Short mmCIF file of C-alpha atoms and ligand atoms in Angstrom, two decimals:
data_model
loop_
_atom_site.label_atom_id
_atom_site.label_comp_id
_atom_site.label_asym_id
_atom_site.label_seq_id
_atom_site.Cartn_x
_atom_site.Cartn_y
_atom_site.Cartn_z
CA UNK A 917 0.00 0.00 0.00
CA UNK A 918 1.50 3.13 -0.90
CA UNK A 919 0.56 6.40 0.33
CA UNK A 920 -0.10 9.59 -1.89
CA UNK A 921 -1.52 13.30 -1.79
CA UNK A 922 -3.46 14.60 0.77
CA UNK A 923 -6.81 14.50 0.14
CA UNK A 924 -8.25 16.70 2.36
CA UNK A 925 -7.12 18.20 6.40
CA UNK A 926 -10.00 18.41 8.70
CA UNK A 927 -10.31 19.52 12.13
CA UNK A 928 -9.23 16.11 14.27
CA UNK A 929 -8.09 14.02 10.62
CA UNK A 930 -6.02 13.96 7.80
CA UNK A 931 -7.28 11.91 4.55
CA UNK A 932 -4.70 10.61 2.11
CA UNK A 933 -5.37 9.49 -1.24
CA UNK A 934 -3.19 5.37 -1.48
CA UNK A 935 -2.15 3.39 -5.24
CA UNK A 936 -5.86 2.10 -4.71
CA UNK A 937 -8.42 4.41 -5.50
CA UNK A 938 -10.95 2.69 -3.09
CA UNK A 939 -9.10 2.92 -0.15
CA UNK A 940 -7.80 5.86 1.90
CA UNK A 941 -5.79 6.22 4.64
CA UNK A 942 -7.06 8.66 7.91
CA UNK A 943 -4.09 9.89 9.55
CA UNK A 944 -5.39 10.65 13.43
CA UNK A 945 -4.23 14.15 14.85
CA UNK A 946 -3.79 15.27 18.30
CA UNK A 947 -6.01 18.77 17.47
CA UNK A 948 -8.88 19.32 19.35
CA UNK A 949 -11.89 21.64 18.40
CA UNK A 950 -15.29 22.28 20.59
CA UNK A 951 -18.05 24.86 19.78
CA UNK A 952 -17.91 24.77 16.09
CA UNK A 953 -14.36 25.33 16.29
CA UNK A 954 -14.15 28.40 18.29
CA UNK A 955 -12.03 26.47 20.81
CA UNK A 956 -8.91 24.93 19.86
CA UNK A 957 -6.37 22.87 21.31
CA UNK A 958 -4.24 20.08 21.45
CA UNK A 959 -4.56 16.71 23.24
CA UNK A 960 -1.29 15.23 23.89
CA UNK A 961 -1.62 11.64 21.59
CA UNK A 962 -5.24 12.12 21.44
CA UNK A 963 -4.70 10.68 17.46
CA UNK A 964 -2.61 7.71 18.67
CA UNK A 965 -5.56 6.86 21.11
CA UNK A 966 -8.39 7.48 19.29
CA UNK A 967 -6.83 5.79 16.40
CA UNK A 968 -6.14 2.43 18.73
CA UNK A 969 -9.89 3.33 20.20
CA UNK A 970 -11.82 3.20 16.48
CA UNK A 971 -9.87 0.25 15.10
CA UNK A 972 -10.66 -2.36 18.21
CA UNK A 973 -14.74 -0.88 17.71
CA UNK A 974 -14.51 -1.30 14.12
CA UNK A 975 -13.24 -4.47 14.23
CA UNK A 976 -16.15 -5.00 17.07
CA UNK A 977 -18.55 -4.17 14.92
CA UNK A 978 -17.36 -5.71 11.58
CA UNK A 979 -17.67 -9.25 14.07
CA UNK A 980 -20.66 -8.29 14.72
CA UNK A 981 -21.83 -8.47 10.78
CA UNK A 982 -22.11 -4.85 10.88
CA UNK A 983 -20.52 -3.18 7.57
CA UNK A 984 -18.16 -0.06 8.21
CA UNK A 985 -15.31 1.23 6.36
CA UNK A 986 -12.18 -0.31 8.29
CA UNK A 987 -9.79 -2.18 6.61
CA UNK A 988 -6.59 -2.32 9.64
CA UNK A 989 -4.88 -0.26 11.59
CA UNK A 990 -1.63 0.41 9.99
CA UNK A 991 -0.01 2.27 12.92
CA UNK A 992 -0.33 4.38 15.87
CA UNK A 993 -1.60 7.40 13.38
CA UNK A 994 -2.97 5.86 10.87
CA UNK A 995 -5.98 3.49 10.03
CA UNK A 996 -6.61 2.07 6.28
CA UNK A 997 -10.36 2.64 5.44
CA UNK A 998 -12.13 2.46 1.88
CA UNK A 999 -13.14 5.45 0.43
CA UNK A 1000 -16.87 6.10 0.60
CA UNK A 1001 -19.11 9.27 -0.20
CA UNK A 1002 -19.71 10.67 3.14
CA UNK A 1003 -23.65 11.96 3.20
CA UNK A 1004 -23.95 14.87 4.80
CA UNK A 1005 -25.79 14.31 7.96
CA UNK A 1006 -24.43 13.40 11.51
CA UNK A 1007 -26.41 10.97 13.33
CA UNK A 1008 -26.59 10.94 16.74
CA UNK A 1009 -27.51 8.36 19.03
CA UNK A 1010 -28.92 9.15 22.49
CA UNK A 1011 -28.94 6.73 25.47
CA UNK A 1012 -29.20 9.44 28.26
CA UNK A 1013 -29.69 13.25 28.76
CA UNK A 1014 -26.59 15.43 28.05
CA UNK A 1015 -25.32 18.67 25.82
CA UNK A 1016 -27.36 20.14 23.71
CA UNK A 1017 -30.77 17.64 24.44
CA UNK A 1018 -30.33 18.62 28.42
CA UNK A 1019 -30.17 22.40 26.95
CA UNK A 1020 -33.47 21.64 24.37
CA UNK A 1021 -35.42 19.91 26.99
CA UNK A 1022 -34.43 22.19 29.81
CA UNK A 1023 -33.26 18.44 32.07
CA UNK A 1024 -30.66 17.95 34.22
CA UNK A 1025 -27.82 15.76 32.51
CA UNK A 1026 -27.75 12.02 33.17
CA UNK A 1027 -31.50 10.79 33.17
CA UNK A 1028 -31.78 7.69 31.45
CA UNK A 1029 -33.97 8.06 28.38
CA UNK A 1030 -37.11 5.29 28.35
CA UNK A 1031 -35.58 4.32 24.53
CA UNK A 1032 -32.96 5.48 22.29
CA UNK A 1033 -33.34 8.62 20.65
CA UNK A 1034 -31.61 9.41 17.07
CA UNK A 1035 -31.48 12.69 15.92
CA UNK A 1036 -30.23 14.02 12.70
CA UNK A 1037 -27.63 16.83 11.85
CA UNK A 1038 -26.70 18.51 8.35
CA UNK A 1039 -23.17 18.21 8.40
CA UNK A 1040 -22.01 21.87 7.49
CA UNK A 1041 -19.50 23.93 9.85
CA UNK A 1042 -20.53 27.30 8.44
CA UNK A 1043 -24.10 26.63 9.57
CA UNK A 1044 -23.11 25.07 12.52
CA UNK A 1045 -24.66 21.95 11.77
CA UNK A 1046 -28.44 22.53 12.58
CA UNK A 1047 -30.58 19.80 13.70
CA UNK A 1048 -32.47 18.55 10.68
CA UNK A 1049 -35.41 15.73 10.79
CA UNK A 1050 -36.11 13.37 7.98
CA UNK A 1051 -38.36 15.73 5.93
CA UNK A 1052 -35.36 17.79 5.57
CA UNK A 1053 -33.23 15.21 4.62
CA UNK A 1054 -35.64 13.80 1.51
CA UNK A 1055 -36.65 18.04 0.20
CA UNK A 1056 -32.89 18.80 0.47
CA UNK A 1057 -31.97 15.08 -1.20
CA UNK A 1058 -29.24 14.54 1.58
CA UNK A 1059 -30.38 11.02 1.67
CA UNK A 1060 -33.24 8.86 -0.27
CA UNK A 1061 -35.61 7.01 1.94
CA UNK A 1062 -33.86 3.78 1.63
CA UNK A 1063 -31.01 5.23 2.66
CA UNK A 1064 -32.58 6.74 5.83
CA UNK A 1065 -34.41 3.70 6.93
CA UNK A 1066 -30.80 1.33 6.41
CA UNK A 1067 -29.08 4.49 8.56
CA UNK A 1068 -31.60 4.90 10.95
CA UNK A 1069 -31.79 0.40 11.42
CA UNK A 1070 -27.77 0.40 11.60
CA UNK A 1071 -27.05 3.57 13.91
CA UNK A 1072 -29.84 1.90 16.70
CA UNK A 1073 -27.95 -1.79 16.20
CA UNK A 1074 -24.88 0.24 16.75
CA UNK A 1075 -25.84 1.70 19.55
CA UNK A 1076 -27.49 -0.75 21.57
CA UNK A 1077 -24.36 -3.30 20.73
CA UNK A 1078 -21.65 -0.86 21.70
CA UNK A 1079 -24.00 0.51 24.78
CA UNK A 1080 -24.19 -2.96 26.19
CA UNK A 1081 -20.15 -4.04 25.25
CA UNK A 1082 -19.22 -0.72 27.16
CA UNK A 1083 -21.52 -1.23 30.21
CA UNK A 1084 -19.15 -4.34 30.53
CA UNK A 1085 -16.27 -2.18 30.97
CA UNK A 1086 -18.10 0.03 33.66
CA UNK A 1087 -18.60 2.65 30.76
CA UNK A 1088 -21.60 4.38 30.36
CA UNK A 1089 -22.36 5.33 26.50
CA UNK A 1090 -24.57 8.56 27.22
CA UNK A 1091 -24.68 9.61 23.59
CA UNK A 1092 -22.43 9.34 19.96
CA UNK A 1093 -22.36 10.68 16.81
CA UNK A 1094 -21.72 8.44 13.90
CA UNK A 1095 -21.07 9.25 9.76
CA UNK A 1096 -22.39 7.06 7.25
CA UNK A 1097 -20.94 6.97 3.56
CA UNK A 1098 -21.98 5.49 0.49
CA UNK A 1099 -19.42 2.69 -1.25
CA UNK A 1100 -20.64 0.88 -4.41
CA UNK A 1101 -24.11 -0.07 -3.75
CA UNK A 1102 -23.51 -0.44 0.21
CA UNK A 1103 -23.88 2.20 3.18
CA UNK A 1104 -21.15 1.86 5.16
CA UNK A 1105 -19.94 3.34 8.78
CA UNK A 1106 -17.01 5.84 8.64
CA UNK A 1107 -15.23 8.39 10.02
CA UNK A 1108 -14.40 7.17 13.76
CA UNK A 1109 -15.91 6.06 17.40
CA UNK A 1110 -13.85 7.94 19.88
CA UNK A 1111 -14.04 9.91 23.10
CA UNK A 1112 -13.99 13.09 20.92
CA UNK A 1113 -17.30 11.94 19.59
CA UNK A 1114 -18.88 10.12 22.10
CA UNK A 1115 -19.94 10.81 25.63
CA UNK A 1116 -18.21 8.12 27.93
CA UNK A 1117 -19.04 8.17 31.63
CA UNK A 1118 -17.66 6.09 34.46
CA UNK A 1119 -20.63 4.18 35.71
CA UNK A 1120 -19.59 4.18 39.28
CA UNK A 1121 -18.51 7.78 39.68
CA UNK A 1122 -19.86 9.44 36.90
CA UNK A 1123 -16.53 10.76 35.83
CA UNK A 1124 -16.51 11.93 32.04
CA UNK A 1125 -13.94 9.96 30.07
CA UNK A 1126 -14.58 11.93 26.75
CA UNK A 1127 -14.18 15.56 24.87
CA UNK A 1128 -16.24 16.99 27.68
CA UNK A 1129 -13.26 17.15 29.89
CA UNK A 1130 -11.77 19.49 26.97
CA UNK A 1131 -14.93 21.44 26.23
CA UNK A 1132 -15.49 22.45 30.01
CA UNK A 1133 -12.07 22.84 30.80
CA UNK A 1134 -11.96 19.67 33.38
CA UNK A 1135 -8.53 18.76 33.39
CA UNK A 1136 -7.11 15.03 32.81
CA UNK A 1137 -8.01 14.83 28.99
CA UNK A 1138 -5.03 12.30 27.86
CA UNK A 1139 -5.68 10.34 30.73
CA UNK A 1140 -9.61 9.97 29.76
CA UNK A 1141 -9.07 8.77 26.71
CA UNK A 1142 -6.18 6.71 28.09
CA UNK A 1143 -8.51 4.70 30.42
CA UNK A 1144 -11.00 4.49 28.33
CA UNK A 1145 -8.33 1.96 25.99
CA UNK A 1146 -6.78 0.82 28.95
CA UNK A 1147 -10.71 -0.67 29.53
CA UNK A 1148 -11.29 -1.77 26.09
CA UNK A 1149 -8.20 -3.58 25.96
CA UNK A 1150 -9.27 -5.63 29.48
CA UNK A 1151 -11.81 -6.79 27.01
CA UNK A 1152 -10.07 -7.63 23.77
CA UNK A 1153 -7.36 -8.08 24.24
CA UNK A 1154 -5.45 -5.42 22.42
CA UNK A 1155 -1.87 -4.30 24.37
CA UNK A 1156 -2.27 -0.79 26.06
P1 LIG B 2141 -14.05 17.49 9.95
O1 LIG B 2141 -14.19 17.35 8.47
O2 LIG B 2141 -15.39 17.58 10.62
O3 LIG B 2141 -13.11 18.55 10.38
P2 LIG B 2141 -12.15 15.28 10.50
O4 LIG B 2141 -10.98 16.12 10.85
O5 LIG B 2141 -12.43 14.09 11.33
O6 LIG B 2141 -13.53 16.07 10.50
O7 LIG B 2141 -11.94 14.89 8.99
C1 LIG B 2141 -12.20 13.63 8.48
C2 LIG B 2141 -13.14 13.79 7.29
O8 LIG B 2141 -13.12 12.58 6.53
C3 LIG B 2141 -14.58 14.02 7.72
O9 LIG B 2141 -15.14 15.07 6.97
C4 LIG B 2141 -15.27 12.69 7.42
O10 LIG B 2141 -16.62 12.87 7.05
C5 LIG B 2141 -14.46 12.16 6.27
N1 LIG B 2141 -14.40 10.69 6.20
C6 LIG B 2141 -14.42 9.81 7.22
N2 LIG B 2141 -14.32 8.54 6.80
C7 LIG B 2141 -14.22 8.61 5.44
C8 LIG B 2141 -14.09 7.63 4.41
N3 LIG B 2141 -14.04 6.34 4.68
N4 LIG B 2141 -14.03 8.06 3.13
C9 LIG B 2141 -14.08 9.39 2.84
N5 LIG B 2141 -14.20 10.35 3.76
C10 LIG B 2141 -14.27 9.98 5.06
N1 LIG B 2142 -20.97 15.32 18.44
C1 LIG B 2142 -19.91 15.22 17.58
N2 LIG B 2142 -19.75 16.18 16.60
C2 LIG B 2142 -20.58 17.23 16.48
C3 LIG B 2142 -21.66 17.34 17.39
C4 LIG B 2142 -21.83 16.37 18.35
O1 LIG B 2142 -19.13 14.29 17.65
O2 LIG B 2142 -20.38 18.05 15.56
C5 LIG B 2142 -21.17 14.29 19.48
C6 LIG B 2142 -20.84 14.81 20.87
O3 LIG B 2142 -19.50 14.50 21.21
C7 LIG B 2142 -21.80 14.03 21.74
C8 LIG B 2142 -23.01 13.77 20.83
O4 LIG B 2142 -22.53 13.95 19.50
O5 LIG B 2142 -21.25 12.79 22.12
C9 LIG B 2142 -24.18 14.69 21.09
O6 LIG B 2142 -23.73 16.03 21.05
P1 LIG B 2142 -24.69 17.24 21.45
O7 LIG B 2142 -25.80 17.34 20.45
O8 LIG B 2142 -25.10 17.10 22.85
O9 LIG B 2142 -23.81 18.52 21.21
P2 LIG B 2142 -22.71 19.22 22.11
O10 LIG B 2142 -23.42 19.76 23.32
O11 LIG B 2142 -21.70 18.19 22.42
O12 LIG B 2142 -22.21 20.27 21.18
#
């Protein structure tokens, strides 16, 4: 596998184009944005662990029959995916009350919702990427109706997998955001599953092992995202 030209720079990841034009390779960065990128910092080897963090969940997943874009991890930076056409919409996945739902609904962080909730977000930083709901999605053709129903299925078979494989490791999945892309004929989940996109909370103490500890200024960021693959690795296997 050979790597060539950048592809594109984002705010957390670096895409680079490889001698295969379905595959590309996401170089992880230790850059850290919150509040539409009006904060900005740096978490010391936040790439290397959320690199280690998506490839063990991909690979969780793939197991689990479910199709995403890993291929392997090809080092600490830098995971091999193939090369899909990202839609534009976020989709986030909502086991219990935090951010900008506690905010909506005017609740106090933590509750435990009676089901999942998914929500849906049009994945443009100059807008600030609003909340959108499915009507939007089909008048704007973000997505055809196919698409949304195979999203929607996946994203809650995601979520209830990885909420009950966490719980094992005393790790409360509060809430996630997850990209889907299109590749051939499939839908497949991309971009990454790390503490800078999920919320991850102790389930004992209730300490946050995610970005939170970035966006509120809470100290101990490398060492959140630390433990949190010190725990997955209790599980897998994987060397920490
Ligand atoms: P952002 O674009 O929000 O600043 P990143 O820094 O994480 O985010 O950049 C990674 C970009 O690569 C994202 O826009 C994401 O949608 C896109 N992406 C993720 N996985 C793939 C993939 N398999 N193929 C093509 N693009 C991808
Ligand atoms: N999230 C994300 N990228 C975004 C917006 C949200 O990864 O652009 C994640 C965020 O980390 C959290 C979940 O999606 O785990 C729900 O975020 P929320 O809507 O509460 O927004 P926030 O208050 O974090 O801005």
């Amino acid at each position: 596998m050979e790597k060539r030209e950048k592809l594109y720079e984002g705010k957390a990841k670096i895409l680079y184009l490889t001698d295969d034009p379905e595959l590309v390779i996401q170089y992880f960065k230790d850059d850290a944005t919150a509040f539409n990128a009006q904060k900005k910092g740096s978490i010391h080897q936040k790439g290397i662990y959320n690199n280690r963090i998506s490839s063990q969940l991909f690979q969780l997943l793939e197991k689990q029959g479910m199709a995403t874009h890993f291929v392997e991890q090809m080092n600490d930076r830098e995971m091999l995916v193939k090369k899909v056409d990202i839609m534009p919409i976020e989709v986030v996945a909502r086991n219990r009350v935090a951010g900008s739902l506690a905010k909506r609904m005017g609740l106090a962080e933590g509750i435990t919702l009676a089901h999942p909730i998914l929500e849906f977000y049009y994945k443009r930083d100059d807008l600030g990427d609003p909340m959108i709901n499915e009507d939007h999605i089909a008048v704007f053709e973000l997505a055809n109706k196919e698409e949304v129903a195979g999203i929607k299925k996946a994203a809650l078979a995601v979520n209830e997998f990885l909420r009950d494989w966490f719980a094992e490791i005393n790790i409360s999945l509060v809430d996630f955001k997850l990209e889907y892309g299109r590749y051939g004929g499939q839908i497949l989940l991309a971009d990454e599953i790390t503490p800078d996109g999920c919320r991850l909370w102790d389930m004992q103490t209730e300490e946050k092992l995610d970005k939170d500890r970035f966006r509120r200024d809470l100290g101990k960021i490398e060492e959140a995202y630390r433990e949190v693959y010190k725990r997955i690795c209790q599980k897998t296997g994987c060397i920490n």
